[in-house]
JSON list of C-alpha atoms and ligand atoms in Angstrom, two decimals:
[
{"chain": "A", "resi": 1, "resn": "UNK", "atom": "CA", "xyz": [-0.22, -0.05, 0.08]},
{"chain": "A", "resi": 2, "resn": "UNK", "atom": "CA", "xyz": [1.23, 3.45, -0.92]},
{"chain": "A", "resi": 3, "resn": "UNK", "atom": "CA", "xyz": [2.04, 5.44, 2.44]},
{"chain": "A", "resi": 4, "resn": "UNK", "atom": "CA", "xyz": [1.55, 9.10, 2.69]},
{"chain": "A", "resi": 5, "resn": "UNK", "atom": "CA", "xyz": [4.60, 10.97, 3.65]},
{"chain": "A", "resi": 6, "resn": "UNK", "atom": "CA", "xyz": [5.46, 14.49, 4.60]},
{"chain": "A", "resi": 7, "resn": "UNK", "atom": "CA", "xyz": [9.26, 15.27, 4.86]},
{"chain": "A", "resi": 8, "resn": "UNK", "atom": "CA", "xyz": [10.88, 18.60, 6.18]},
{"chain": "A", "resi": 9, "resn": "UNK", "atom": "CA", "xyz": [14.02, 19.61, 4.39]},
{"chain": "A", "resi": 10, "resn": "UNK", "atom": "CA", "xyz": [15.82, 22.41, 6.68]},
{"chain": "A", "resi": 11, "resn": "UNK", "atom": "CA", "xyz": [18.41, 23.25, 4.13]},
{"chain": "A", "resi": 12, "resn": "UNK", "atom": "CA", "xyz": [21.27, 25.12, 5.85]},
{"chain": "A", "resi": 13, "resn": "UNK", "atom": "CA", "xyz": [19.23, 26.43, 8.75]},
{"chain": "A", "resi": 14, "resn": "UNK", "atom": "CA", "xyz": [18.95, 25.93, 12.26]},
{"chain": "A", "resi": 15, "resn": "UNK", "atom": "CA", "xyz": [20.62, 26.59, 15.73]},
{"chain": "A", "resi": 16, "resn": "UNK", "atom": "CA", "xyz": [20.50, 24.55, 18.85]},
{"chain": "A", "resi": 17, "resn": "UNK", "atom": "CA", "xyz": [18.06, 26.60, 20.42]},
{"chain": "A", "resi": 18, "resn": "UNK", "atom": "CA", "xyz": [15.59, 26.98, 17.96]},
{"chain": "A", "resi": 19, "resn": "UNK", "atom": "CA", "xyz": [15.80, 23.48, 16.65]},
{"chain": "A", "resi": 20, "resn": "UNK", "atom": "CA", "xyz": [15.02, 22.33, 20.46]},
{"chain": "A", "resi": 21, "resn": "UNK", "atom": "CA", "xyz": [11.82, 24.20, 20.28]},
{"chain": "A", "resi": 22, "resn": "UNK", "atom": "CA", "xyz": [10.94, 23.26, 16.79]},
{"chain": "A", "resi": 23, "resn": "UNK", "atom": "CA", "xyz": [11.82, 19.52, 17.12]},
{"chain": "A", "resi": 24, "resn": "UNK", "atom": "CA", "xyz": [9.68, 19.60, 20.33]},
{"chain": "A", "resi": 25, "resn": "UNK", "atom": "CA", "xyz": [6.76, 21.39, 18.77]},
{"chain": "A", "resi": 26, "resn": "UNK", "atom": "CA", "xyz": [6.52, 19.18, 15.82]},
{"chain": "A", "resi": 27, "resn": "UNK", "atom": "CA", "xyz": [6.86, 15.93, 18.13]},
{"chain": "A", "resi": 28, "resn": "UNK", "atom": "CA", "xyz": [4.14, 17.29, 20.54]},
{"chain": "A", "resi": 29, "resn": "UNK", "atom": "CA", "xyz": [1.87, 18.15, 17.57]},
{"chain": "A", "resi": 30, "resn": "UNK", "atom": "CA", "xyz": [2.28, 14.78, 15.60]},
{"chain": "A", "resi": 31, "resn": "UNK", "atom": "CA", "xyz": [1.69, 12.67, 18.71]},
{"chain": "A", "resi": 32, "resn": "UNK", "atom": "CA", "xyz": [-1.62, 14.55, 19.62]},
{"chain": "A", "resi": 33, "resn": "UNK", "atom": "CA", "xyz": [-3.04, 13.94, 16.13]},
{"chain": "A", "resi": 34, "resn": "UNK", "atom": "CA", "xyz": [-5.40, 11.25, 15.44]},
{"chain": "A", "resi": 35, "resn": "UNK", "atom": "CA", "xyz": [-4.12, 10.71, 12.03]},
{"chain": "A", "resi": 36, "resn": "UNK", "atom": "CA", "xyz": [-4.99, 7.44, 10.28]},
{"chain": "A", "resi": 37, "resn": "UNK", "atom": "CA", "xyz": [-2.32, 5.01, 9.97]},
{"chain": "A", "resi": 38, "resn": "UNK", "atom": "CA", "xyz": [-0.16, 5.07, 6.80]},
{"chain": "A", "resi": 39, "resn": "UNK", "atom": "CA", "xyz": [0.94, 8.61, 7.42]},
{"chain": "A", "resi": 40, "resn": "UNK", "atom": "CA", "xyz": [4.34, 9.51, 8.30]},
{"chain": "A", "resi": 41, "resn": "UNK", "atom": "CA", "xyz": [6.43, 12.49, 8.82]},
{"chain": "A", "resi": 42, "resn": "UNK", "atom": "CA", "xyz": [10.31, 13.21, 8.82]},
{"chain": "A", "resi": 43, "resn": "UNK", "atom": "CA", "xyz": [12.37, 16.11, 9.26]},
{"chain": "A", "resi": 44, "resn": "UNK", "atom": "CA", "xyz": [15.84, 15.99, 7.26]},
{"chain": "A", "resi": 45, "resn": "UNK", "atom": "CA", "xyz": [18.28, 18.29, 9.19]},
{"chain": "A", "resi": 46, "resn": "UNK", "atom": "CA", "xyz": [21.92, 19.52, 8.72]},
{"chain": "A", "resi": 47, "resn": "UNK", "atom": "CA", "xyz": [24.64, 16.82, 9.90]},
{"chain": "A", "resi": 48, "resn": "UNK", "atom": "CA", "xyz": [25.56, 18.59, 13.09]},
{"chain": "A", "resi": 49, "resn": "UNK", "atom": "CA", "xyz": [22.08, 18.63, 14.58]},
{"chain": "A", "resi": 50, "resn": "UNK", "atom": "CA", "xyz": [21.44, 14.82, 13.69]},
{"chain": "A", "resi": 51, "resn": "UNK", "atom": "CA", "xyz": [22.35, 13.88, 17.33]},
{"chain": "A", "resi": 52, "resn": "UNK", "atom": "CA", "xyz": [19.88, 16.44, 18.51]},
{"chain": "A", "resi": 53, "resn": "UNK", "atom": "CA", "xyz": [17.47, 15.26, 16.20]},
{"chain": "A", "resi": 54, "resn": "UNK", "atom": "CA", "xyz": [17.76, 11.57, 17.46]},
{"chain": "A", "resi": 55, "resn": "UNK", "atom": "CA", "xyz": [17.55, 12.61, 21.12]},
{"chain": "A", "resi": 56, "resn": "UNK", "atom": "CA", "xyz": [14.48, 14.80, 20.48]},
{"chain": "A", "resi": 57, "resn": "UNK", "atom": "CA", "xyz": [12.43, 12.57, 18.43]},
{"chain": "A", "resi": 58, "resn": "UNK", "atom": "CA", "xyz": [13.65, 8.86, 19.61]},
{"chain": "A", "resi": 59, "resn": "UNK", "atom": "CA", "xyz": [10.42, 8.18, 21.52]},
{"chain": "A", "resi": 60, "resn": "UNK", "atom": "CA", "xyz": [8.10, 9.93, 19.13]},
{"chain": "A", "resi": 61, "resn": "UNK", "atom": "CA", "xyz": [6.29, 9.17, 15.82]},
{"chain": "A", "resi": 62, "resn": "UNK", "atom": "CA", "xyz": [8.48, 11.53, 13.85]},
{"chain": "A", "resi": 63, "resn": "UNK", "atom": "CA", "xyz": [11.49, 10.14, 11.81]},
{"chain": "A", "resi": 64, "resn": "UNK", "atom": "CA", "xyz": [14.58, 12.09, 10.81]},
{"chain": "A", "resi": 65, "resn": "UNK", "atom": "CA", "xyz": [17.37, 12.12, 8.47]},
{"chain": "A", "resi": 66, "resn": "UNK", "atom": "CA", "xyz": [20.05, 13.99, 6.36]},
{"chain": "A", "resi": 67, "resn": "UNK", "atom": "CA", "xyz": [19.93, 16.16, 3.19]},
{"chain": "A", "resi": 68, "resn": "UNK", "atom": "CA", "xyz": [23.00, 14.42, 1.48]},
{"chain": "A", "resi": 69, "resn": "UNK", "atom": "CA", "xyz": [25.03, 11.38, 1.81]},
{"chain": "A", "resi": 70, "resn": "UNK", "atom": "CA", "xyz": [28.59, 10.27, 0.30]},
{"chain": "A", "resi": 71, "resn": "UNK", "atom": "CA", "xyz": [28.57, 7.55, -2.53]},
{"chain": "A", "resi": 72, "resn": "UNK", "atom": "CA", "xyz": [31.64, 6.03, -0.74]},
{"chain": "A", "resi": 73, "resn": "UNK", "atom": "CA", "xyz": [31.33, 3.76, 2.21]},
{"chain": "A", "resi": 74, "resn": "UNK", "atom": "CA", "xyz": [34.77, 4.89, 3.96]},
{"chain": "A", "resi": 75, "resn": "UNK", "atom": "CA", "xyz": [38.16, 6.42, 3.40]},
{"chain": "A", "resi": 76, "resn": "UNK", "atom": "CA", "xyz": [39.92, 9.59, 2.36]},
{"chain": "A", "resi": 77, "resn": "UNK", "atom": "CA", "xyz": [37.00, 11.81, 1.17]},
{"chain": "A", "resi": 78, "resn": "UNK", "atom": "CA", "xyz": [37.45, 15.03, 3.34]},
{"chain": "A", "resi": 79, "resn": "UNK", "atom": "CA", "xyz": [34.26, 16.68, 4.13]},
{"chain": "A", "resi": 80, "resn": "UNK", "atom": "CA", "xyz": [31.93, 13.87, 3.20]},
{"chain": "A", "resi": 81, "resn": "UNK", "atom": "CA", "xyz": [29.64, 11.81, 5.54]},
{"chain": "A", "resi": 82, "resn": "UNK", "atom": "CA", "xyz": [28.81, 8.14, 4.89]},
{"chain": "A", "resi": 83, "resn": "UNK", "atom": "CA", "xyz": [25.26, 6.10, 4.93]},
{"chain": "A", "resi": 84, "resn": "UNK", "atom": "CA", "xyz": [26.66, 4.05, 7.83]},
{"chain": "A", "resi": 85, "resn": "UNK", "atom": "CA", "xyz": [27.46, 7.21, 9.86]},
{"chain": "A", "resi": 86, "resn": "UNK", "atom": "CA", "xyz": [23.79, 8.50, 9.36]},
{"chain": "A", "resi": 87, "resn": "UNK", "atom": "CA", "xyz": [22.58, 5.29, 10.14]},
{"chain": "A", "resi": 88, "resn": "UNK", "atom": "CA", "xyz": [24.59, 5.35, 13.46]},
{"chain": "A", "resi": 89, "resn": "UNK", "atom": "CA", "xyz": [22.55, 8.74, 14.32]},
{"chain": "A", "resi": 90, "resn": "UNK", "atom": "CA", "xyz": [19.07, 6.75, 13.88]},
{"chain": "A", "resi": 91, "resn": "UNK", "atom": "CA", "xyz": [18.23, 8.36, 10.43]},
{"chain": "A", "resi": 92, "resn": "UNK", "atom": "CA", "xyz": [15.79, 6.69, 8.31]},
{"chain": "A", "resi": 93, "resn": "UNK", "atom": "CA", "xyz": [15.68, 8.81, 5.32]},
{"chain": "A", "resi": 94, "resn": "UNK", "atom": "CA", "xyz": [18.22, 10.66, 3.32]},
{"chain": "A", "resi": 95, "resn": "UNK", "atom": "CA", "xyz": [17.86, 13.34, 0.34]},
{"chain": "A", "resi": 96, "resn": "UNK", "atom": "CA", "xyz": [19.65, 12.65, -2.86]},
{"chain": "A", "resi": 97, "resn": "UNK", "atom": "CA", "xyz": [19.94, 14.77, -5.78]},
{"chain": "A", "resi": 98, "resn": "UNK", "atom": "CA", "xyz": [18.15, 17.85, -4.61]},
{"chain": "A", "resi": 99, "resn": "UNK", "atom": "CA", "xyz": [18.31, 20.63, -7.06]},
{"chain": "A", "resi": 100, "resn": "UNK", "atom": "CA", "xyz": [20.41, 22.55, -4.99]},
{"chain": "A", "resi": 101, "resn": "UNK", "atom": "CA", "xyz": [22.86, 19.95, -4.66]},
{"chain": "A", "resi": 102, "resn": "UNK", "atom": "CA", "xyz": [22.85, 19.55, -8.57]},
{"chain": "A", "resi": 103, "resn": "UNK", "atom": "CA", "xyz": [23.15, 23.44, -9.15]},
{"chain": "A", "resi": 104, "resn": "UNK", "atom": "CA", "xyz": [25.80, 24.45, -6.29]},
{"chain": "A", "resi": 105, "resn": "UNK", "atom": "CA", "xyz": [27.55, 21.35, -5.90]},
{"chain": "A", "resi": 106, "resn": "UNK", "atom": "CA", "xyz": [27.70, 19.70, -9.45]},
{"chain": "A", "resi": 107, "resn": "UNK", "atom": "CA", "xyz": [25.89, 16.53, -8.43]},
{"chain": "A", "resi": 108, "resn": "UNK", "atom": "CA", "xyz": [25.66, 14.58, -11.77]},
{"chain": "A", "resi": 109, "resn": "UNK", "atom": "CA", "xyz": [22.92, 11.93, -12.30]},
{"chain": "A", "resi": 110, "resn": "UNK", "atom": "CA", "xyz": [25.36, 9.17, -12.05]},
{"chain": "A", "resi": 111, "resn": "UNK", "atom": "CA", "xyz": [26.68, 10.89, -8.55]},
{"chain": "A", "resi": 112, "resn": "UNK", "atom": "CA", "xyz": [22.87, 10.94, -7.47]},
{"chain": "A", "resi": 113, "resn": "UNK", "atom": "CA", "xyz": [22.35, 7.47, -8.32]},
{"chain": "A", "resi": 114, "resn": "UNK", "atom": "CA", "xyz": [25.53, 6.15, -6.55]},
{"chain": "A", "resi": 115, "resn": "UNK", "atom": "CA", "xyz": [24.42, 8.15, -3.43]},
{"chain": "A", "resi": 116, "resn": "UNK", "atom": "CA", "xyz": [20.99, 6.28, -3.59]},
{"chain": "A", "resi": 117, "resn": "UNK", "atom": "CA", "xyz": [22.66, 3.31, -4.19]},
{"chain": "A", "resi": 118, "resn": "UNK", "atom": "CA", "xyz": [24.83, 3.68, -1.14]},
{"chain": "A", "resi": 119, "resn": "UNK", "atom": "CA", "xyz": [21.92, 4.84, 1.07]},
{"chain": "A", "resi": 120, "resn": "UNK", "atom": "CA", "xyz": [19.79, 1.79, 0.10]},
{"chain": "A", "resi": 121, "resn": "UNK", "atom": "CA", "xyz": [23.02, -0.71, 0.96]},
{"chain": "A", "resi": 122, "resn": "UNK", "atom": "CA", "xyz": [23.28, 0.59, 4.42]},
{"chain": "A", "resi": 123, "resn": "UNK", "atom": "CA", "xyz": [19.50, 0.51, 4.99]},
{"chain": "A", "resi": 124, "resn": "UNK", "atom": "CA", "xyz": [18.56, 4.09, 4.50]},
{"chain": "A", "resi": 125, "resn": "UNK", "atom": "CA", "xyz": [15.56, 5.36, 2.50]},
{"chain": "A", "resi": 126, "resn": "UNK", "atom": "CA", "xyz": [16.89, 7.75, -0.10]},
{"chain": "A", "resi": 127, "resn": "UNK", "atom": "CA", "xyz": [14.56, 10.49, -1.29]},
{"chain": "A", "resi": 128, "resn": "UNK", "atom": "CA", "xyz": [15.51, 10.80, -4.75]},
{"chain": "A", "resi": 129, "resn": "UNK", "atom": "CA", "xyz": [14.50, 14.07, -6.12]},
{"chain": "A", "resi": 130, "resn": "UNK", "atom": "CA", "xyz": [14.04, 15.06, -9.68]},
{"chain": "A", "resi": 131, "resn": "UNK", "atom": "CA", "xyz": [12.86, 18.22, -11.47]},
{"chain": "A", "resi": 132, "resn": "UNK", "atom": "CA", "xyz": [13.29, 20.48, -14.37]},
{"chain": "A", "resi": 133, "resn": "UNK", "atom": "CA", "xyz": [14.31, 24.26, -14.55]},
{"chain": "A", "resi": 134, "resn": "UNK", "atom": "CA", "xyz": [12.16, 26.98, -15.84]},
{"chain": "A", "resi": 135, "resn": "UNK", "atom": "CA", "xyz": [14.24, 26.92, -19.13]},
{"chain": "A", "resi": 136, "resn": "UNK", "atom": "CA", "xyz": [13.84, 23.31, -19.48]},
{"chain": "A", "resi": 137, "resn": "UNK", "atom": "CA", "xyz": [9.92, 23.51, -18.90]},
{"chain": "A", "resi": 138, "resn": "UNK", "atom": "CA", "xyz": [9.72, 26.54, -21.48]},
{"chain": "A", "resi": 139, "resn": "UNK", "atom": "CA", "xyz": [11.55, 24.33, -23.93]},
{"chain": "A", "resi": 140, "resn": "UNK", "atom": "CA", "xyz": [9.12, 21.23, -23.58]},
{"chain": "A", "resi": 141, "resn": "UNK", "atom": "CA", "xyz": [11.77, 18.80, -22.04]},
{"chain": "A", "resi": 142, "resn": "UNK", "atom": "CA", "xyz": [10.01, 18.49, -18.76]},
{"chain": "A", "resi": 143, "resn": "UNK", "atom": "CA", "xyz": [9.35, 14.79, -19.10]},
{"chain": "A", "resi": 144, "resn": "UNK", "atom": "CA", "xyz": [12.67, 13.94, -20.89]},
{"chain": "A", "resi": 145, "resn": "UNK", "atom": "CA", "xyz": [14.48, 15.63, -18.07]},
{"chain": "A", "resi": 146, "resn": "UNK", "atom": "CA", "xyz": [12.88, 13.84, -15.12]},
{"chain": "A", "resi": 147, "resn": "UNK", "atom": "CA", "xyz": [12.88, 10.55, -16.56]},
{"chain": "A", "resi": 148, "resn": "UNK", "atom": "CA", "xyz": [16.39, 10.88, -17.40]},
{"chain": "A", "resi": 149, "resn": "UNK", "atom": "CA", "xyz": [17.21, 11.82, -13.71]},
{"chain": "A", "resi": 150, "resn": "UNK", "atom": "CA", "xyz": [15.01, 9.16, -12.50]},
{"chain": "A", "resi": 151, "resn": "UNK", "atom": "CA", "xyz": [16.32, 6.37, -15.05]},
{"chain": "A", "resi": 152, "resn": "UNK", "atom": "CA", "xyz": [19.91, 6.94, -13.80]},
{"chain": "A", "resi": 153, "resn": "UNK", "atom": "CA", "xyz": [18.82, 6.24, -10.22]},
{"chain": "A", "resi": 154, "resn": "UNK", "atom": "CA", "xyz": [16.65, 3.28, -11.24]},
{"chain": "A", "resi": 155, "resn": "UNK", "atom": "CA", "xyz": [19.39, 1.60, -13.45]},
{"chain": "A", "resi": 156, "resn": "UNK", "atom": "CA", "xyz": [21.84, 2.05, -10.46]},
{"chain": "A", "resi": 157, "resn": "UNK", "atom": "CA", "xyz": [19.62, 0.60, -7.80]},
{"chain": "A", "resi": 158, "resn": "UNK", "atom": "CA", "xyz": [17.68, -2.18, -9.67]},
{"chain": "A", "resi": 159, "resn": "UNK", "atom": "CA", "xyz": [15.02, -4.02, -7.50]},
{"chain": "A", "resi": 160, "resn": "UNK", "atom": "CA", "xyz": [15.69, -1.91, -4.45]},
{"chain": "A", "resi": 161, "resn": "UNK", "atom": "CA", "xyz": [14.06, 0.91, -6.28]},
{"chain": "A", "resi": 162, "resn": "UNK", "atom": "CA", "xyz": [11.15, -0.41, -4.40]},
{"chain": "A", "resi": 163, "resn": "UNK", "atom": "CA", "xyz": [12.55, 0.56, -1.05]},
{"chain": "A", "resi": 164, "resn": "UNK", "atom": "CA", "xyz": [13.18, 4.54, -2.06]},
{"chain": "A", "resi": 165, "resn": "UNK", "atom": "CA", "xyz": [11.05, 7.44, -2.31]},
{"chain": "A", "resi": 166, "resn": "UNK", "atom": "CA", "xyz": [10.77, 9.89, -5.01]},
{"chain": "A", "resi": 167, "resn": "UNK", "atom": "CA", "xyz": [10.27, 13.60, -4.89]},
{"chain": "A", "resi": 168, "resn": "UNK", "atom": "CA", "xyz": [9.38, 15.51, -7.90]},
{"chain": "A", "resi": 169, "resn": "UNK", "atom": "CA", "xyz": [10.70, 19.22, -7.43]},
{"chain": "A", "resi": 170, "resn": "UNK", "atom": "CA", "xyz": [10.49, 21.80, -10.25]},
{"chain": "A", "resi": 171, "resn": "UNK", "atom": "CA", "xyz": [13.39, 24.00, -9.81]},
{"chain": "A", "resi": 172, "resn": "UNK", "atom": "CA", "xyz": [11.08, 26.91, -10.81]},
{"chain": "A", "resi": 173, "resn": "UNK", "atom": "CA", "xyz": [9.05, 26.12, -7.90]},
{"chain": "A", "resi": 174, "resn": "UNK", "atom": "CA", "xyz": [11.56, 25.66, -4.94]},
{"chain": "A", "resi": 175, "resn": "UNK", "atom": "CA", "xyz": [11.81, 28.65, -2.62]},
{"chain": "A", "resi": 176, "resn": "UNK", "atom": "CA", "xyz": [10.00, 30.77, -5.29]},
{"chain": "A", "resi": 177, "resn": "UNK", "atom": "CA", "xyz": [6.35, 31.04, -3.87]},
{"chain": "A", "resi": 178, "resn": "UNK", "atom": "CA", "xyz": [5.44, 29.69, -7.07]},
{"chain": "A", "resi": 179, "resn": "UNK", "atom": "CA", "xyz": [3.88, 26.36, -7.05]},
{"chain": "A", "resi": 180, "resn": "UNK", "atom": "CA", "xyz": [3.21, 23.93, -9.76]},
{"chain": "A", "resi": 181, "resn": "UNK", "atom": "CA", "xyz": [-0.69, 23.59, -10.04]},
{"chain": "A", "resi": 182, "resn": "UNK", "atom": "CA", "xyz": [-2.04, 20.43, -8.85]},
{"chain": "A", "resi": 183, "resn": "UNK", "atom": "CA", "xyz": [-2.50, 19.80, -12.58]},
{"chain": "A", "resi": 184, "resn": "UNK", "atom": "CA", "xyz": [1.07, 20.16, -13.55]},
{"chain": "A", "resi": 185, "resn": "UNK", "atom": "CA", "xyz": [2.31, 18.40, -10.57]},
{"chain": "A", "resi": 186, "resn": "UNK", "atom": "CA", "xyz": [0.15, 15.46, -11.31]},
{"chain": "A", "resi": 187, "resn": "UNK", "atom": "CA", "xyz": [0.87, 15.20, -14.92]},
{"chain": "A", "resi": 188, "resn": "UNK", "atom": "CA", "xyz": [4.61, 14.87, -13.94]},
{"chain": "A", "resi": 189, "resn": "UNK", "atom": "CA", "xyz": [3.77, 12.25, -11.39]},
{"chain": "A", "resi": 190, "resn": "UNK", "atom": "CA", "xyz": [1.76, 10.30, -13.48]},
{"chain": "A", "resi": 191, "resn": "UNK", "atom": "CA", "xyz": [4.97, 10.06, -16.00]},
{"chain": "A", "resi": 192, "resn": "UNK", "atom": "CA", "xyz": [7.01, 9.19, -13.12]},
{"chain": "A", "resi": 193, "resn": "UNK", "atom": "CA", "xyz": [4.70, 6.43, -11.67]},
{"chain": "A", "resi": 194, "resn": "UNK", "atom": "CA", "xyz": [4.60, 4.73, -15.13]},
{"chain": "A", "resi": 195, "resn": "UNK", "atom": "CA", "xyz": [8.24, 4.50, -15.32]},
{"chain": "A", "resi": 196, "resn": "UNK", "atom": "CA", "xyz": [8.58, 3.46, -11.48]},
{"chain": "A", "resi": 197, "resn": "UNK", "atom": "CA", "xyz": [6.18, 0.79, -12.25]},
{"chain": "A", "resi": 198, "resn": "UNK", "atom": "CA", "xyz": [8.10, -0.55, -15.15]},
{"chain": "A", "resi": 199, "resn": "UNK", "atom": "CA", "xyz": [10.93, -0.74, -12.48]},
{"chain": "A", "resi": 200, "resn": "UNK", "atom": "CA", "xyz": [8.74, -2.93, -10.10]},
{"chain": "A", "resi": 201, "resn": "UNK", "atom": "CA", "xyz": [8.40, 0.25, -8.03]},
{"chain": "A", "resi": 202, "resn": "UNK", "atom": "CA", "xyz": [5.00, 1.67, -8.85]},
{"chain": "A", "resi": 203, "resn": "UNK", "atom": "CA", "xyz": [4.05, 1.48, -5.30]},
{"chain": "A", "resi": 204, "resn": "UNK", "atom": "CA", "xyz": [6.53, 3.83, -3.71]},
{"chain": "A", "resi": 205, "resn": "UNK", "atom": "CA", "xyz": [5.89, 7.09, -2.24]},
{"chain": "A", "resi": 206, "resn": "UNK", "atom": "CA", "xyz": [5.82, 9.90, -4.85]},
{"chain": "A", "resi": 207, "resn": "UNK", "atom": "CA", "xyz": [6.42, 13.28, -3.01]},
{"chain": "A", "resi": 208, "resn": "UNK", "atom": "CA", "xyz": [5.93, 16.89, -4.69]},
{"chain": "A", "resi": 209, "resn": "UNK", "atom": "CA", "xyz": [8.32, 19.69, -3.61]},
{"chain": "A", "resi": 210, "resn": "UNK", "atom": "CA", "xyz": [8.26, 23.41, -4.16]},
{"chain": "A", "resi": 211, "resn": "UNK", "atom": "CA", "xyz": [6.70, 26.31, -2.26]},
{"chain": "A", "resi": 212, "resn": "UNK", "atom": "CA", "xyz": [4.20, 23.58, -0.44]},
{"chain": "A", "resi": 213, "resn": "UNK", "atom": "CA", "xyz": [2.37, 25.79, 2.07]},
{"chain": "A", "resi": 214, "resn": "UNK", "atom": "CA", "xyz": [-0.58, 24.97, 4.72]},
{"chain": "A", "resi": 215, "resn": "UNK", "atom": "CA", "xyz": [-2.84, 26.65, 2.07]},
{"chain": "A", "resi": 216, "resn": "UNK", "atom": "CA", "xyz": [-1.96, 24.71, -1.11]},
{"chain": "A", "resi": 217, "resn": "UNK", "atom": "CA", "xyz": [-1.11, 21.59, 0.35]},
{"chain": "A", "resi": 218, "resn": "UNK", "atom": "CA", "xyz": [-4.50, 19.78, 0.31]},
{"chain": "A", "resi": 219, "resn": "UNK", "atom": "CA", "xyz": [-5.14, 20.29, -3.34]},
{"chain": "A", "resi": 220, "resn": "UNK", "atom": "CA", "xyz": [-1.70, 19.27, -4.24]},
{"chain": "A", "resi": 221, "resn": "UNK", "atom": "CA", "xyz": [-2.02, 16.18, -2.09]},
{"chain": "A", "resi": 222, "resn": "UNK", "atom": "CA", "xyz": [-5.51, 15.26, -3.34]},
{"chain": "A", "resi": 223, "resn": "UNK", "atom": "CA", "xyz": [-3.82, 14.50, -6.57]},
{"chain": "A", "resi": 224, "resn": "UNK", "atom": "CA", "xyz": [-3.86, 10.72, -7.66]},
{"chain": "A", "resi": 225, "resn": "UNK", "atom": "CA", "xyz": [-0.32, 10.42, -7.99]},
{"chain": "A", "resi": 226, "resn": "UNK", "atom": "CA", "xyz": [0.89, 12.65, -5.19]},
{"chain": "A", "resi": 227, "resn": "UNK", "atom": "CA", "xyz": [1.54, 10.99, -1.76]},
{"chain": "A", "resi": 228, "resn": "UNK", "atom": "CA", "xyz": [2.86, 13.68, 0.13]},
{"chain": "A", "resi": 229, "resn": "UNK", "atom": "CA", "xyz": [5.36, 16.52, 0.06]},
{"chain": "A", "resi": 230, "resn": "UNK", "atom": "CA", "xyz": [9.02, 17.71, 0.51]},
{"chain": "A", "resi": 231, "resn": "UNK", "atom": "CA", "xyz": [8.71, 20.60, 2.31]},
{"chain": "A", "resi": 232, "resn": "UNK", "atom": "CA", "xyz": [11.52, 23.55, 2.65]},
{"chain": "A", "resi": 233, "resn": "UNK", "atom": "CA", "xyz": [10.73, 26.71, 4.00]},
{"chain": "A", "resi": 234, "resn": "UNK", "atom": "CA", "xyz": [7.37, 26.04, 5.76]},
{"chain": "A", "resi": 235, "resn": "UNK", "atom": "CA", "xyz": [9.19, 23.18, 7.44]},
{"chain": "A", "resi": 236, "resn": "UNK", "atom": "CA", "xyz": [10.70, 25.60, 9.78]},
{"chain": "A", "resi": 237, "resn": "UNK", "atom": "CA", "xyz": [7.49, 26.77, 11.52]},
{"chain": "A", "resi": 238, "resn": "UNK", "atom": "CA", "xyz": [6.08, 23.79, 13.37]},
{"chain": "A", "resi": 239, "resn": "UNK", "atom": "CA", "xyz": [2.29, 24.92, 13.24]},
{"chain": "A", "resi": 240, "resn": "UNK", "atom": "CA", "xyz": [2.70, 25.22, 9.38]},
{"chain": "A", "resi": 241, "resn": "UNK", "atom": "CA", "xyz": [4.43, 22.09, 8.94]},
{"chain": "A", "resi": 242, "resn": "UNK", "atom": "CA", "xyz": [1.92, 20.19, 11.06]},
{"chain": "A", "resi": 243, "resn": "UNK", "atom": "CA", "xyz": [-0.76, 21.74, 8.87]},
{"chain": "A", "resi": 244, "resn": "UNK", "atom": "CA", "xyz": [0.78, 20.66, 5.91]},
{"chain": "A", "resi": 245, "resn": "UNK", "atom": "CA", "xyz": [1.36, 17.19, 7.15]},
{"chain": "A", "resi": 246, "resn": "UNK", "atom": "CA", "xyz": [-2.40, 16.83, 8.21]},
{"chain": "A", "resi": 247, "resn": "UNK", "atom": "CA", "xyz": [-3.62, 18.58, 4.73]},
{"chain": "B", "resi": 301, "resn": "PGA", "atom": "P1", "xyz": [10.48, 25.04, -0.57]},
{"chain": "B", "resi": 301, "resn": "PGA", "atom": "O1", "xyz": [11.73, 24.07, -0.67]},
{"chain": "B", "resi": 301, "resn": "PGA", "atom": "O2", "xyz": [9.35, 24.28, 0.12]},
{"chain": "B", "resi": 301, "resn": "PGA", "atom": "O3", "xyz": [10.98, 26.01, 0.24]},
{"chain": "B", "resi": 301, "resn": "PGA", "atom": "O4", "xyz": [10.22, 25.70, -1.86]},
{"chain": "B", "resi": 301, "resn": "PGA", "atom": "C1", "xyz": [11.43, 22.65, -1.18]},
{"chain": "B", "resi": 301, "resn": "PGA", "atom": "C2", "xyz": [12.82, 21.80, -1.26]},
{"chain": "B", "resi": 301, "resn": "PGA", "atom": "O5", "xyz": [13.68, 22.42, -1.68]},
{"chain": "B", "resi": 301, "resn": "PGA", "atom": "O6", "xyz": [12.58, 20.78, -0.88]}
]
């Protein structure tokens, strides 16, 4: 059965004091809720705050994870963090291939695929992100781009694709306040779902991300192939994030 999932991506935001309040509010709000089974939420925090997230969330229904991972298991890779290390801090999820990683840190399709593979090998759930730029959308190449990005991951992980999560995040909608319409998002999700089904992973959670807020989440999540969201800015406010998770 396809579960519903809402994941917060804190990006490079946070501080010990504000994190403590945010984590506590999210955990308190979610445990009080009477949501039906099959709904899950998680926060993906900067590496140094994993120990704090683990301490704050261990006994709650909120999962946590990281925002990137090395494709390598160990060794001379200064600055990198392995999937095994993330596991030691109780991570369940790790985002791979976020458009900011692709844009600012040159993560190529093959690198993203290798990271997804490393995460799965360690027992983590990679949240593999795909999405087109405004230029690519205007050129009519949205499908080509997202299928290329997804295909690289699927080729690398094989049958393990059934254990991952995919997020469609149009680059033009991230942090811009410009959300894809539910219909635009659904059209891409349907394409991705078809490709995933061919790989034996038609039932995995397929998230939408890009300027999701409490007031547009419901319309997006009502679409047939949208199983939840990857939330940036709005995940830094407990009340807003919880409202999205309940949408
Ligand atoms: P946003 O970011 O919700 O702030 O647009 C989404 C993301 O980058 O995952």
